[in-house]
CSV table of C-alpha atoms and ligand atoms in Angstrom, one decimal:
chain,number,residue,atom,x,y,z
A,1,MET,CA,15.3,220.2,140.8
A,2,THR,CA,18.1,219.7,138.2
A,3,LYS,CA,16.7,220.7,134.9
A,4,ARG,CA,17.8,219.3,131.6
A,5,SER,CA,19.5,222.0,129.6
A,6,ILE,CA,18.2,222.3,126.0
A,7,GLY,CA,20.5,224.3,123.7
A,8,VAL,CA,18.5,226.6,121.4
A,9,GLY,CA,19.6,227.8,118.0
A,10,LEU,CA,17.7,230.6,116.3
A,11,ILE,CA,17.5,231.3,112.5
A,12,SER,CA,16.4,234.8,111.7
A,13,VAL,CA,16.3,237.6,114.2
A,14,GLY,CA,13.3,239.6,113.0
A,15,TRP,CA,10.0,240.2,114.8
A,16,MET,CA,9.3,236.5,115.3
A,17,GLY,CA,12.9,235.6,116.0
A,18,ARG,CA,13.0,238.1,118.8
A,19,LEU,CA,9.7,236.9,120.2
A,20,HIS,CA,10.7,233.2,120.1
A,21,SER,CA,13.7,234.2,122.1
A,22,LYS,CA,11.7,236.1,124.6
A,23,ALA,CA,9.3,233.1,124.8
A,24,TYR,CA,12.1,230.7,125.6
A,25,ALA,CA,13.4,233.0,128.3
A,26,SER,CA,10.0,233.4,129.8
A,27,ILE,CA,9.5,229.6,130.3
A,28,ARG,CA,11.4,229.8,133.6
A,29,TYR,CA,8.8,232.2,135.0
A,30,ALA,CA,5.6,230.7,133.5
A,31,TYR,CA,6.6,227.1,133.9
A,32,PRO,CA,8.9,226.9,137.0
A,33,GLY,CA,8.1,223.1,137.2
A,34,ALA,CA,9.3,222.4,133.7
A,35,SER,CA,11.9,219.6,133.6
A,36,PHE,CA,14.0,221.5,131.1
A,37,ALA,CA,15.7,224.9,130.8
A,38,PRO,CA,16.4,226.4,127.4
A,39,ARG,CA,19.8,227.9,126.9
A,40,LEU,CA,20.1,230.4,124.1
A,41,VAL,CA,23.2,229.3,122.3
A,42,VAL,CA,23.6,230.8,118.8
A,43,ALA,CA,21.5,232.9,116.4
A,44,ALA,CA,21.9,233.6,112.7
A,45,ASP,CA,20.7,236.5,110.6
A,46,SER,CA,21.9,237.6,107.2
A,47,VAL,CA,21.9,241.2,108.5
A,48,GLN,CA,24.8,242.0,110.8
A,49,ALA,CA,22.7,244.4,113.0
A,50,ASN,CA,20.2,241.7,113.6
A,51,ALA,CA,22.9,239.1,114.5
A,52,ASP,CA,24.4,241.6,116.9
A,53,HIS,CA,21.0,242.2,118.4
A,54,ALA,CA,20.8,238.5,119.2
A,55,VAL,CA,23.8,238.7,121.4
A,56,ASP,CA,23.5,242.2,122.8
A,57,VAL,CA,19.8,242.2,123.6
A,58,LEU,CA,18.4,238.7,123.4
A,59,GLY,CA,21.2,237.0,125.3
A,60,TYR,CA,22.5,234.5,122.8
A,61,GLU,CA,26.0,233.3,123.5
A,62,ARG,CA,27.1,233.9,120.0
A,63,ALA,CA,25.8,234.9,116.6
A,64,THR,CA,26.6,234.3,112.9
A,65,LEU,CA,25.6,235.5,109.5
A,66,ASP,CA,25.3,231.8,108.2
A,67,TYR,CA,22.4,229.7,109.4
A,68,ARG,CA,24.4,226.5,108.6
A,69,GLU,CA,26.7,227.3,111.6
A,70,VAL,CA,23.6,227.1,113.9
A,71,LEU,CA,22.7,223.7,112.5
A,72,ALA,CA,26.2,222.4,112.7
A,73,ASP,CA,26.7,223.5,116.3
A,74,PRO,CA,26.9,220.5,118.6
A,75,GLU,CA,25.5,222.6,121.5
A,76,VAL,CA,22.3,223.3,119.6
A,77,ASP,CA,19.6,220.7,120.4
A,78,VAL,CA,16.6,222.4,118.9
A,79,VAL,CA,16.1,225.2,116.3
A,80,SER,CA,13.6,228.1,115.9
A,81,ILE,CA,13.0,228.9,112.2
A,82,CYS,CA,11.7,232.5,111.9
A,83,ALA,CA,12.8,233.4,108.4
A,84,PRO,CA,10.6,234.8,105.6
A,85,ASN,CA,8.5,232.2,104.0
A,86,PHE,CA,10.7,231.5,100.9
A,87,LEU,CA,13.5,230.3,103.3
A,88,HIS,CA,11.3,228.0,105.4
A,89,ARG,CA,11.7,224.9,103.1
A,90,GLU,CA,15.5,225.3,102.8
A,91,PHE,CA,16.0,225.9,106.5
A,92,ALA,CA,13.6,223.2,107.7
A,93,LEU,CA,15.0,220.6,105.4
A,94,ALA,CA,18.5,221.5,106.6
A,95,ALA,CA,17.4,221.3,110.3
A,96,ALA,CA,15.8,217.9,109.7
A,97,ALA,CA,19.0,216.7,107.9
A,98,ALA,CA,21.0,217.8,111.0
A,99,GLY,CA,18.6,215.9,113.2
A,100,LYS,CA,17.4,219.0,115.0
A,101,PRO,CA,13.8,219.3,116.1
A,102,PHE,CA,12.4,222.6,114.9
A,103,TRP,CA,9.7,225.2,115.8
A,104,ILE,CA,8.9,226.9,112.5
A,105,GLU,CA,6.6,229.9,111.8
A,106,LYS,CA,3.5,229.7,109.7
A,107,PRO,CA,2.7,229.4,106.8
A,108,THR,CA,5.6,227.0,106.8
A,109,GLY,CA,6.7,227.4,103.2
A,110,ARG,CA,5.3,229.3,100.2
A,111,ASP,CA,2.8,226.7,99.2
A,112,ALA,CA,1.4,223.3,100.0
A,113,GLY,CA,4.2,221.6,98.0
A,114,GLU,CA,6.9,223.2,100.1
A,115,THR,CA,5.0,222.4,103.3
A,116,GLN,CA,4.6,218.8,102.2
A,117,ASP,CA,8.4,218.6,101.6
A,118,ILE,CA,8.9,219.9,105.2
A,119,VAL,CA,6.5,217.4,106.6
A,120,GLU,CA,8.3,214.6,104.7
A,121,ALA,CA,11.7,215.7,105.8
A,122,ALA,CA,10.7,215.9,109.5
A,123,LEU,CA,9.2,212.4,109.1
A,124,ALA,CA,12.2,210.9,107.4
A,125,ALA,CA,14.5,212.4,110.0
A,126,ASP,CA,12.2,211.5,112.8
A,127,VAL,CA,12.3,214.9,114.4
A,128,VAL,CA,9.6,216.5,116.4
A,129,THR,CA,8.2,219.9,115.2
A,130,ALA,CA,6.1,222.8,116.3
A,131,VAL,CA,4.3,225.5,114.2
A,132,GLY,CA,3.4,229.1,115.2
A,133,PHE,CA,-0.4,228.8,115.1
A,134,THR,CA,-0.5,231.3,118.0
A,135,TYR,CA,-4.2,232.1,118.4
A,136,ARG,CA,-5.3,228.5,119.2
A,137,GLN,CA,-3.2,228.9,122.4
A,138,ALA,CA,-5.5,231.6,123.8
A,139,PRO,CA,-7.1,230.1,127.0
A,140,ALA,CA,-10.5,231.4,125.9
A,141,VAL,CA,-10.1,229.6,122.6
A,142,GLN,CA,-9.3,226.4,124.4
A,143,HIS,CA,-12.4,227.0,126.6
A,144,ALA,CA,-14.4,227.3,123.4
A,145,ARG,CA,-12.9,224.1,122.0
A,146,ARG,CA,-14.0,222.3,125.1
A,147,LEU,CA,-17.6,223.5,125.0
A,148,ILE,CA,-17.8,222.5,121.3
A,149,ALA,CA,-16.3,219.1,122.0
A,150,GLU,CA,-18.7,218.5,124.8
A,151,GLY,CA,-21.6,219.2,122.5
A,152,ARG,CA,-22.7,222.2,124.6
A,153,LEU,CA,-23.6,224.1,121.3
A,154,GLY,CA,-25.4,221.1,120.0
A,155,GLU,CA,-24.5,220.3,116.4
A,156,VAL,CA,-22.2,222.9,114.9
A,157,THR,CA,-24.0,224.5,111.9
A,158,ASN,CA,-21.8,227.4,110.8
A,159,VAL,CA,-18.6,229.2,111.6
A,160,LYS,CA,-17.3,232.6,110.8
A,161,VAL,CA,-13.6,233.6,111.1
A,162,SER,CA,-12.4,237.0,110.2
A,163,MET,CA,-8.8,238.1,110.3
A,164,LEU,CA,-8.9,241.9,109.6
A,165,ALA,CA,-5.7,243.9,109.9
A,166,ASP,CA,-4.4,247.3,108.8
A,167,TYR,CA,-0.7,246.5,108.7
A,168,SER,CA,-0.7,247.3,105.0
A,169,ALA,CA,-3.6,249.8,104.9
A,170,ASP,CA,-1.1,252.7,104.5
A,171,PRO,CA,-0.1,252.9,100.8
A,172,LEU,CA,3.3,254.0,102.2
A,173,GLY,CA,3.7,250.7,104.0
A,174,ALA,CA,7.0,249.4,102.9
A,175,HIS,CA,7.3,246.9,100.1
A,176,THR,CA,8.9,243.9,101.9
A,177,TRP,CA,9.2,240.2,101.2
A,178,ARG,CA,5.6,239.8,102.1
A,179,TYR,CA,4.4,241.4,98.8
A,180,GLU,CA,6.5,239.2,96.5
A,181,THR,CA,5.2,235.8,95.4
A,182,ALA,CA,8.7,234.5,95.0
A,183,ARG,CA,9.5,235.2,98.7
A,184,ALA,CA,6.1,235.1,100.4
A,185,GLY,CA,3.9,232.8,98.2
A,186,SER,CA,0.4,234.0,98.8
A,187,GLY,CA,-0.6,237.2,100.5
A,188,VAL,CA,-3.2,237.3,103.3
A,189,LEU,CA,-4.2,233.7,102.5
A,190,GLY,CA,-1.0,232.3,104.0
A,191,ASP,CA,-0.1,235.2,106.2
A,192,LEU,CA,-3.4,235.7,108.1
A,193,LEU,CA,-6.0,233.2,106.9
A,194,SER,CA,-3.7,230.2,107.7
A,195,HIS,CA,-4.3,231.2,111.3
A,196,GLY,CA,-8.0,231.4,110.7
A,197,ILE,CA,-8.1,228.0,109.0
A,198,ASP,CA,-6.2,226.5,111.9
A,199,LEU,CA,-8.6,228.0,114.4
A,200,ALA,CA,-11.6,226.6,112.5
A,201,THR,CA,-9.9,223.2,112.1
A,202,HIS,CA,-8.8,223.1,115.7
A,203,LEU,CA,-12.3,223.9,117.0
A,204,VAL,CA,-14.7,222.3,114.5
A,205,ALA,CA,-13.2,220.0,111.8
A,206,PRO,CA,-10.8,220.1,108.8
A,207,VAL,CA,-12.0,222.1,105.8
A,208,GLY,CA,-13.1,219.7,103.1
A,209,GLU,CA,-14.2,222.0,100.3
A,210,VAL,CA,-13.8,225.6,99.4
A,211,THR,CA,-14.7,228.4,97.0
A,212,ALA,CA,-12.8,231.7,97.3
A,213,LEU,CA,-12.1,235.1,95.9
A,214,THR,CA,-9.0,237.3,96.3
A,215,GLN,CA,-8.2,241.0,95.6
A,216,THR,CA,-5.1,243.2,95.6
A,217,VAL,CA,-6.3,246.6,96.7
A,218,ILE,CA,-3.0,248.6,96.7
A,219,PRO,CA,-1.1,247.5,93.6
A,220,GLU,CA,2.2,249.2,94.3
A,221,ARG,CA,4.3,250.0,97.4
A,222,PRO,CA,7.5,252.0,98.0
A,223,LYS,CA,10.7,249.9,98.6
A,224,PRO,CA,13.1,251.4,101.2
A,225,SER,CA,16.8,250.8,100.5
A,226,GLY,CA,17.8,249.5,104.0
A,227,ALA,CA,16.9,246.2,105.8
A,228,THR,CA,13.4,246.0,107.4
A,229,VAL,CA,12.1,244.2,110.4
A,230,GLY,CA,8.3,243.5,110.6
A,231,HIS,CA,6.0,246.1,109.2
A,232,VAL,CA,7.5,249.5,108.6
A,233,THR,CA,6.6,252.7,106.7
A,234,ALA,CA,8.6,253.8,103.7
A,235,SER,CA,9.1,257.3,102.1
A,236,ALA,CA,7.1,258.6,99.2
A,237,ASP,CA,10.5,259.1,97.5
A,238,ASP,CA,11.3,255.4,97.6
A,239,PRO,CA,10.9,253.6,94.2
A,240,LEU,CA,7.5,251.8,93.8
A,241,LEU,CA,7.4,248.0,93.3
A,242,PRO,CA,4.3,246.0,92.3
A,243,VAL,CA,2.4,244.1,95.0
A,244,GLU,CA,2.2,240.5,93.6
A,245,ASN,CA,-0.2,238.8,96.0
A,246,GLU,CA,-3.6,239.4,97.5
A,247,ASP,CA,-4.5,242.0,100.1
A,248,TYR,CA,-7.9,240.5,100.7
A,249,ALA,CA,-9.3,237.0,100.6
A,250,SER,CA,-12.5,235.3,101.5
A,251,MET,CA,-13.9,231.8,101.2
A,252,LEU,CA,-16.9,229.7,101.8
A,253,VAL,CA,-16.1,226.3,103.1
A,254,ARG,CA,-17.7,223.0,103.9
A,255,PHE,CA,-16.1,221.1,106.7
A,256,ALA,CA,-15.1,217.5,106.2
A,257,GLY,CA,-17.2,214.8,108.0
A,258,SER,CA,-19.6,217.5,109.3
A,259,ARG,CA,-22.7,219.3,108.0
A,260,ALA,CA,-21.1,222.6,109.2
A,261,VAL,CA,-20.3,225.3,106.7
A,262,GLY,CA,-18.2,228.4,107.2
A,263,PHE,CA,-17.2,231.9,106.0
A,264,LEU,CA,-13.5,232.8,106.4
A,265,GLU,CA,-12.1,236.2,105.5
A,266,ALA,CA,-8.8,238.1,105.8
A,267,SER,CA,-7.6,241.6,104.9
A,268,ARG,CA,-4.3,243.4,105.5
A,269,VAL,CA,-5.6,246.7,104.2
A,270,ALA,CA,-8.7,247.2,106.4
A,271,VAL,CA,-9.0,250.8,107.7
A,272,GLY,CA,-10.4,250.7,111.3
A,273,PRO,CA,-9.6,247.2,112.5
A,274,ARG,CA,-6.0,247.0,113.7
A,275,SER,CA,-5.5,243.3,114.4
A,276,ASP,CA,-9.1,242.3,114.5
A,277,TYR,CA,-9.2,238.6,114.6
A,278,ALA,CA,-12.6,237.1,115.4
A,279,LEU,CA,-14.2,233.7,115.6
A,280,GLU,CA,-17.9,232.8,115.8
A,281,VAL,CA,-19.3,229.3,116.1
A,282,TYR,CA,-23.0,228.6,115.8
A,283,GLY,CA,-24.7,225.4,116.8
A,284,THR,CA,-28.2,224.0,117.1
A,285,GLU,CA,-28.2,224.7,120.9
A,286,GLY,CA,-26.0,227.7,121.3
A,287,SER,CA,-23.2,229.8,120.0
A,288,LEU,CA,-19.9,231.5,121.0
A,289,ARG,CA,-17.8,234.4,119.9
A,290,TRP,CA,-14.2,235.3,120.5
A,291,THR,CA,-12.0,238.2,119.4
A,292,PHE,CA,-8.3,238.7,119.8
A,293,ALA,CA,-9.0,242.3,121.0
A,294,ALA,CA,-10.6,240.8,124.1
A,295,MET,CA,-8.5,237.7,124.1
A,296,ASN,CA,-9.4,236.6,127.6
A,297,GLU,CA,-13.1,236.8,127.1
A,298,LEU,CA,-15.5,234.3,125.5
A,299,GLN,CA,-19.1,235.3,124.6
A,300,VAL,CA,-21.3,232.3,125.1
A,301,CYS,CA,-25.1,231.8,124.6
A,302,LEU,CA,-26.4,228.4,125.5
A,303,GLY,CA,-30.0,227.5,124.9
A,304,ARG,CA,-32.9,229.3,123.2
A,305,GLY,CA,-35.4,231.7,124.6
A,306,GLY,CA,-36.1,232.6,128.2
A,307,ASP,CA,-36.2,236.1,129.6
A,308,VAL,CA,-32.4,236.4,130.0
A,309,HIS,CA,-31.6,235.0,126.5
A,310,GLY,CA,-28.3,236.4,125.3
A,311,TYR,CA,-24.6,236.2,125.6
A,312,THR,CA,-22.7,235.7,128.8
A,313,THR,CA,-19.1,237.0,129.0
A,314,VAL,CA,-17.0,234.1,130.3
A,315,LEU,CA,-13.5,235.2,131.5
A,316,ALA,CA,-10.6,232.9,130.9
A,317,GLN,CA,-9.5,231.3,134.1
A,318,ALA,CA,-7.5,228.4,135.6
A,319,GLY,CA,-8.3,225.2,133.7
A,320,ASP,CA,-8.6,227.1,130.3
A,321,GLY,CA,-5.5,226.2,128.4
A,322,ASP,CA,-2.3,227.4,130.2
A,323,TYR,CA,-4.0,230.5,131.8
A,324,ALA,CA,-3.0,229.5,135.3
A,325,HIS,CA,0.7,229.6,134.3
A,326,PHE,CA,0.4,233.3,133.6
A,327,GLN,CA,-2.1,234.8,136.0
A,328,PRO,CA,-3.1,234.0,139.6
A,329,GLY,CA,-6.8,234.6,139.2
A,330,PRO,CA,-9.5,235.2,136.6
A,331,GLY,CA,-10.1,238.6,135.0
A,332,ILE,CA,-6.4,239.4,134.5
A,333,SER,CA,-5.4,239.6,130.9
A,334,MET,CA,-2.8,237.6,129.1
A,335,GLY,CA,-1.2,239.1,126.0
A,336,PHE,CA,0.1,238.0,122.6
A,337,ASP,CA,3.6,237.4,123.8
A,338,ASP,CA,2.3,235.0,126.4
A,339,LEU,CA,0.8,232.9,123.7
A,340,LYS,CA,4.3,232.5,122.2
A,341,THR,CA,5.6,231.4,125.6
A,342,VAL,CA,2.9,228.7,125.6
A,343,GLU,CA,4.2,227.7,122.1
A,344,ALA,CA,7.8,227.6,123.3
A,345,HIS,CA,6.9,225.5,126.3
A,346,GLN,CA,4.8,223.0,124.2
A,347,PHE,CA,7.7,222.7,121.7
A,348,LEU,CA,10.3,221.9,124.3
A,349,GLU,CA,7.8,219.7,126.2
A,350,SER,CA,7.2,217.7,123.0
A,351,VAL,CA,11.0,217.3,122.7
A,352,ALA,CA,11.5,216.4,126.4
A,353,THR,CA,8.6,214.0,126.9
A,354,ALA,CA,8.3,212.2,123.5
A,355,ARG,CA,4.7,213.3,123.4
A,356,GLN,CA,3.6,215.7,120.6
A,357,VAL,CA,2.0,218.6,122.5
A,358,ALA,CA,2.6,221.4,120.1
A,359,PRO,CA,0.8,221.8,116.7
A,360,SER,CA,3.1,220.2,114.2
A,361,VAL,CA,4.0,220.8,110.6
A,362,ALA,CA,1.2,218.4,109.7
A,363,ASP,CA,-1.2,221.1,111.0
A,364,ALA,CA,0.6,223.6,108.7
A,365,LEU,CA,0.1,221.2,105.8
A,366,ARG,CA,-3.6,220.9,106.5
A,367,ALA,CA,-3.9,224.8,106.4
A,368,ALA,CA,-1.6,225.0,103.3
A,369,ARG,CA,-3.9,222.7,101.4
A,370,VAL,CA,-6.9,224.8,102.1
A,371,VAL,CA,-5.0,227.9,100.9
A,372,GLU,CA,-4.0,226.0,97.8
A,373,ALA,CA,-7.6,225.0,97.0
A,374,ALA,CA,-8.7,228.6,97.7
A,375,GLU,CA,-6.1,230.0,95.2
A,376,THR,CA,-7.3,227.6,92.6
A,377,SER,CA,-10.9,228.6,93.3
A,378,ALA,CA,-10.1,232.3,93.2
A,379,ALA,CA,-8.6,231.7,89.7
A,380,ASP,CA,-11.5,229.7,88.2
A,381,GLY,CA,-14.5,230.6,90.5
A,382,ALA,CA,-15.4,227.0,91.2
A,383,TRP,CA,-15.6,224.9,94.3
A,384,HIS,CA,-12.5,222.8,95.0
A,385,LEU,CA,-12.0,219.8,97.3
A,386,VAL,CA,-9.1,220.2,99.7
A,387,ALA,CA,-6.5,217.5,99.1
A,388,ALA,CA,-7.1,214.6,101.6
A,389,PRO,CA,-4.6,214.1,104.4
A,390,GLY,CA,-1.9,211.5,103.7
A,391,SER,CA,-0.4,209.0,106.1
A,392,GLU,CA,2.3,211.5,106.9
A,393,GLU,CA,-0.2,213.5,108.8
A,394,SER,CA,-0.9,210.8,111.4
A,395,PRO,CA,0.0,212.2,114.9
A,396,GLU,CA,2.6,209.5,115.4
A,397,HIS,CA,4.4,210.5,112.2
A,398,ALA,CA,4.0,214.2,112.8
A,399,ALA,CA,5.4,213.9,116.2
A,400,GLY,CA,8.6,212.2,115.0
A,401,MET,CA,8.2,209.9,118.0
A,402,GLU,CA,11.2,207.7,117.6
A,403,HIS,CA,13.6,210.6,117.4
A,404,THR,CA,11.8,212.4,120.3
A,405,ARG,CA,12.1,209.3,122.4
A,406,ARG,CA,15.9,209.2,121.7
A,407,LEU,CA,16.2,212.9,122.6
A,408,SER,CA,14.2,212.4,125.8
A,409,GLY,CA,16.3,209.4,126.8
A,410,GLN,CA,13.2,207.2,126.7
A,411,GLY,CA,14.3,205.0,123.8
B,501,NAD,N1,2.7,233.3,114.5
B,501,NAD,C1,2.5,234.6,114.2
B,501,NAD,O1,1.6,235.2,114.8
B,501,NAD,C2,3.4,235.3,113.3
B,501,NAD,C3,3.4,236.7,113.3
B,501,NAD,C4,4.3,237.4,112.4
B,501,NAD,C5,5.1,236.7,111.5
B,501,NAD,N2,5.0,235.3,111.5
B,501,NAD,C6,5.8,234.5,110.5
B,501,NAD,O2,7.1,234.6,110.9
B,501,NAD,C7,8.0,234.6,109.8
B,501,NAD,C8,9.0,235.8,109.9
B,501,NAD,O3,8.2,237.0,109.9
B,501,NAD,P1,8.7,238.3,110.7
B,501,NAD,O4,7.6,239.2,110.8
B,501,NAD,O5,9.5,237.9,111.9
B,501,NAD,O6,9.7,238.8,109.5
B,501,NAD,P2,10.8,240.0,109.7
B,501,NAD,O7,10.9,240.6,108.3
B,501,NAD,O8,10.6,240.8,110.8
B,501,NAD,O9,12.1,239.1,109.9
B,501,NAD,C9,12.7,238.3,109.0
B,501,NAD,C10,14.2,238.1,109.4
B,501,NAD,O10,14.8,237.1,108.5
B,501,NAD,C11,16.1,237.6,108.3
B,501,NAD,N3,16.7,236.8,107.1
B,501,NAD,C12,16.5,237.1,105.8
B,501,NAD,N4,17.2,236.2,105.1
B,501,NAD,C13,17.9,235.5,106.0
B,501,NAD,C14,18.9,234.4,105.8
B,501,NAD,N5,19.3,234.0,104.6
B,501,NAD,N6,19.4,233.8,106.9
B,501,NAD,C15,19.0,234.3,108.1
B,501,NAD,N7,18.1,235.3,108.3
B,501,NAD,C16,17.6,235.8,107.3
B,501,NAD,C17,15.9,239.1,108.1
B,501,NAD,O11,17.2,239.8,108.2
B,501,NAD,C18,15.0,239.4,109.2
B,501,NAD,O12,15.7,239.6,110.4
B,501,NAD,C19,7.1,234.6,108.6
B,501,NAD,O13,7.0,233.3,108.1
B,501,NAD,C20,5.8,235.1,109.1
B,501,NAD,O14,4.7,234.6,108.4
B,501,NAD,C21,4.2,234.6,112.3
């Protein structure tokens, strides 16, 4: 089968930039039947060593220090935006202006206003988008979603999502862009809880109302002199800079159009949990539990009473999300990087078929508005309504259908 070549441009070659690249490259193994084949054309990073890495290790044909060269390149059909949060808006608006569909990382801007600008730019340019809400791609999470949608839990009554990590638990953890409001926006609210909000929204309903609290546990961190990628440790001799956003956040929520309520919490300074991301959904007829640590397992209890009342461990298998693309039979684990391959495939599938398969920037806006309401609540201690979705969040709009049809040759 002759596959349509899709030229990929990458902006920012840090942790996520490298993983997006690996995910594109993995499509040929996980989805041999795909009608398209990504071609890694050009990558940009402001740090020369990272730009070099894109060519030497990741396999891009060329690299540059200037992201504008990626967007101006006629061989680039789609773009991955993997920059720190403060650059999301600038890069996404430029990608939209260049008419390039983009896969952008969460939280998609520093705040809801920036996310809204990104949604509107994609809409105006009619380009399809994808957002890195990675955990919803886990096959066991998709299984959970199906059980809830089929009413197997009865009416959903309450939800608990916790995103507990230790990536900043060490006081010597380096001061990076993540700890500055000017470059990150919020702390764990955007970094971790945006994933949790997306999970709850994807499985149950949008969050309608919120009350929250936040706390900064480690007020200062050492700043190393060189460039950093991902989470790194600094030296005690490095100068200390203030941490400007929250290490911990929790919120009580009421879901929109539902009697369900929820508790969502996130920490980046938990000692013990490493990347302990957990979801619990309780209903009138049953409940289910999922954790990232046992990503391929779902704990399910259906019905009350009986002499074998309790949780059954259901293993992800063919039919659950994209599991069958990665493993030949049940009981064999997928990993985090596989979830990014699912994202890469959904993004290019959306572009190639004129059908929005991937979560879009409208999903990012939905999460950003919950974060915004939580920040307001953390400041005044009151309950706050989450801003209602606008017409820009309709699936048709979010999909950039017209542009997508043009790209796919269907319009
Ligand atoms: N989906 C997920 O699970 C997930 C996980 C981690 C991070 N993220 C998100 O991905 C984004 C990037 O995070 P990361 O961990 O990869 O960060 P990182 O610090 O590892 O990488 C950021 C990269 O951006 C580059 N950069 C900075 N300024 C630039 C510019 N002007 N032009 C081009 N490149 C520039 C840096 O040199 C660095 O290579 C963030 O928004 C983060 O929230 C998502």
